[in-house]
């Protein structure tokens, strides 16, 4: 089984506009049109069984509206192999009721993005969300490390993440982009072996420049194969989740990247699906 733990879709009416804007900011290529239809076609080509859809709330006003739409679509999406998370924003005041609502509708987790939400992950508003979501048994997946489109500041340093782990001890805490994108020495020193999961999204192999020819990516800091293997072994392959960040990586190519690495059969099986299955379908 292959489960892609980190993908994004957008409403058909805005997907093209959103992807074009983000591509210009990051100077990186996108590989689907950002729609549900585009993701399902990509999954079929790559033999991905399930993808986890992660909404990013860029304002508090989006929270209820977007979550309600995703709840309404949840069963239809699942029929296509797409499990959707909910989203949360640190300025959303009614967060407890919203997190309870997500749990009651069997939404397995939430996505937070401190960089897009302009809030440090160890800010009290973020910490209260992570704490209560964990009380509800929800998975909390956060962007971790530098964002390739917002590269002037890291809102999720390893120091800040260690504070979350120490003070909240969330049971289902997933750090996107192998723990802290672009800061691999910090990951290996501070986070490898910690009680968290890393997803592999947008972390391995070359970054593809955008089709518009607007320049190379501002940063190109993905892991080399040998560094990825070393971090996996130090952290534990049982806490690594296959993820692509589709549409920002090609799922077919990303499956091949993992398959080409010198991992054991058991390590590969855990990373591709077994670890995610335990989190999503306990």
PDB file of C-alpha atoms in Angstrom, residues 5 85 108 110-114 121-122 126-127 129-131 133-134 137-144 156-176 179-180 191 194-199 235 239-241 279:
ATOM      1  CA  UNK A   5       0.487  11.834   3.591  1.00  0.00           C
ATOM      2  CA  UNK A  85      -7.781  16.838   7.110  1.00  0.00           C
ATOM      3  CA  UNK A 108      -8.491  12.431  11.359  1.00  0.00           C
ATOM      4  CA  UNK A 110      -5.584  19.185  11.111  1.00  0.00           C
ATOM      5  CA  UNK A 111      -2.947  21.084   9.165  1.00  0.00           C
ATOM      6  CA  UNK A 112      -1.282  24.232  10.479  1.00  0.00           C
ATOM      7  CA  UNK A 113       1.208  26.363   8.565  1.00  0.00           C
ATOM      8  CA  UNK A 114       2.992  28.843  10.843  1.00  0.00           C
ATOM      9  CA  UNK A 121       4.637  27.515  16.260  1.00  0.00           C
ATOM     10  CA  UNK A 122       5.394  28.014  19.954  1.00  0.00           C
ATOM     11  CA  UNK A 126      -0.604  27.845  18.253  1.00  0.00           C
ATOM     12  CA  UNK A 127       0.209  25.867  21.371  1.00  0.00           C
ATOM     13  CA  UNK A 129      -4.566  24.548  19.275  1.00  0.00           C
ATOM     14  CA  UNK A 130      -1.979  21.755  19.245  1.00  0.00           C
ATOM     15  CA  UNK A 131      -2.756  20.909  22.873  1.00  0.00           C
ATOM     16  CA  UNK A 133      -6.320  18.897  19.109  1.00  0.00           C
ATOM     17  CA  UNK A 134      -4.116  16.305  20.776  1.00  0.00           C
ATOM     18  CA  UNK A 137      -7.023  12.461  19.445  1.00  0.00           C
ATOM     19  CA  UNK A 138      -6.448  14.410  16.230  1.00  0.00           C
ATOM     20  CA  UNK A 139      -3.273  14.224  14.198  1.00  0.00           C
ATOM     21  CA  UNK A 140      -1.553  17.606  14.016  1.00  0.00           C
ATOM     22  CA  UNK A 141       0.567  18.103  10.901  1.00  0.00           C
ATOM     23  CA  UNK A 142       2.611  21.271  10.673  1.00  0.00           C
ATOM     24  CA  UNK A 143       4.814  22.777   8.033  1.00  0.00           C
ATOM     25  CA  UNK A 144       8.320  22.578   9.471  1.00  0.00           C
ATOM     26  CA  UNK A 156       9.161  26.421  13.192  1.00  0.00           C
ATOM     27  CA  UNK A 157      12.747  26.080  14.362  1.00  0.00           C
ATOM     28  CA  UNK A 158      13.859  22.867  16.000  1.00  0.00           C
ATOM     29  CA  UNK A 159      14.137  24.777  19.269  1.00  0.00           C
ATOM     30  CA  UNK A 160      10.499  25.824  19.035  1.00  0.00           C
ATOM     31  CA  UNK A 161       9.392  22.308  18.104  1.00  0.00           C
ATOM     32  CA  UNK A 162      11.276  20.831  21.049  1.00  0.00           C
ATOM     33  CA  UNK A 163       9.368  23.211  23.304  1.00  0.00           C
ATOM     34  CA  UNK A 164       6.079  21.882  21.894  1.00  0.00           C
ATOM     35  CA  UNK A 165       7.214  18.305  22.472  1.00  0.00           C
ATOM     36  CA  UNK A 166       8.392  19.055  26.006  1.00  0.00           C
ATOM     37  CA  UNK A 167       5.392  21.099  27.184  1.00  0.00           C
ATOM     38  CA  UNK A 168       2.489  19.506  25.305  1.00  0.00           C
ATOM     39  CA  UNK A 169       3.718  16.014  24.416  1.00  0.00           C
ATOM     40  CA  UNK A 170       1.317  15.621  21.473  1.00  0.00           C
ATOM     41  CA  UNK A 171       0.796  11.953  20.654  1.00  0.00           C
ATOM     42  CA  UNK A 172       0.238  12.363  16.904  1.00  0.00           C
ATOM     43  CA  UNK A 173       2.525  15.193  15.843  1.00  0.00           C
ATOM     44  CA  UNK A 174       3.763  15.174  12.228  1.00  0.00           C
ATOM     45  CA  UNK A 175       6.522  17.483  11.027  1.00  0.00           C
ATOM     46  CA  UNK A 176       6.363  18.057   7.296  1.00  0.00           C
ATOM     47  CA  UNK A 179      11.383  17.699  10.281  1.00  0.00           C
ATOM     48  CA  UNK A 180      12.712  21.110   9.239  1.00  0.00           C
ATOM     49  CA  UNK A 191      14.843  16.018  16.314  1.00  0.00           C
ATOM     50  CA  UNK A 194      12.128  12.504  19.070  1.00  0.00           C
ATOM     51  CA  UNK A 195       8.520  11.285  19.574  1.00  0.00           C
ATOM     52  CA  UNK A 196       7.245  12.799  16.317  1.00  0.00           C
ATOM     53  CA  UNK A 197       6.734  11.697  12.720  1.00  0.00           C
ATOM     54  CA  UNK A 198       8.543  13.197   9.737  1.00  0.00           C
ATOM     55  CA  UNK A 199       6.884  13.302   6.328  1.00  0.00           C
ATOM     56  CA  UNK A 235      14.996   8.759  13.665  1.00  0.00           C
ATOM     57  CA  UNK A 239       8.254   7.263  12.158  1.00  0.00           C
ATOM     58  CA  UNK A 240       8.705   8.301   8.504  1.00  0.00           C
ATOM     59  CA  UNK A 241       5.659   8.957   6.294  1.00  0.00           C
ATOM     60  CA  UNK A 279      -1.997   6.815  12.259  1.00  0.00           C
TER      61      UNK A 279
END
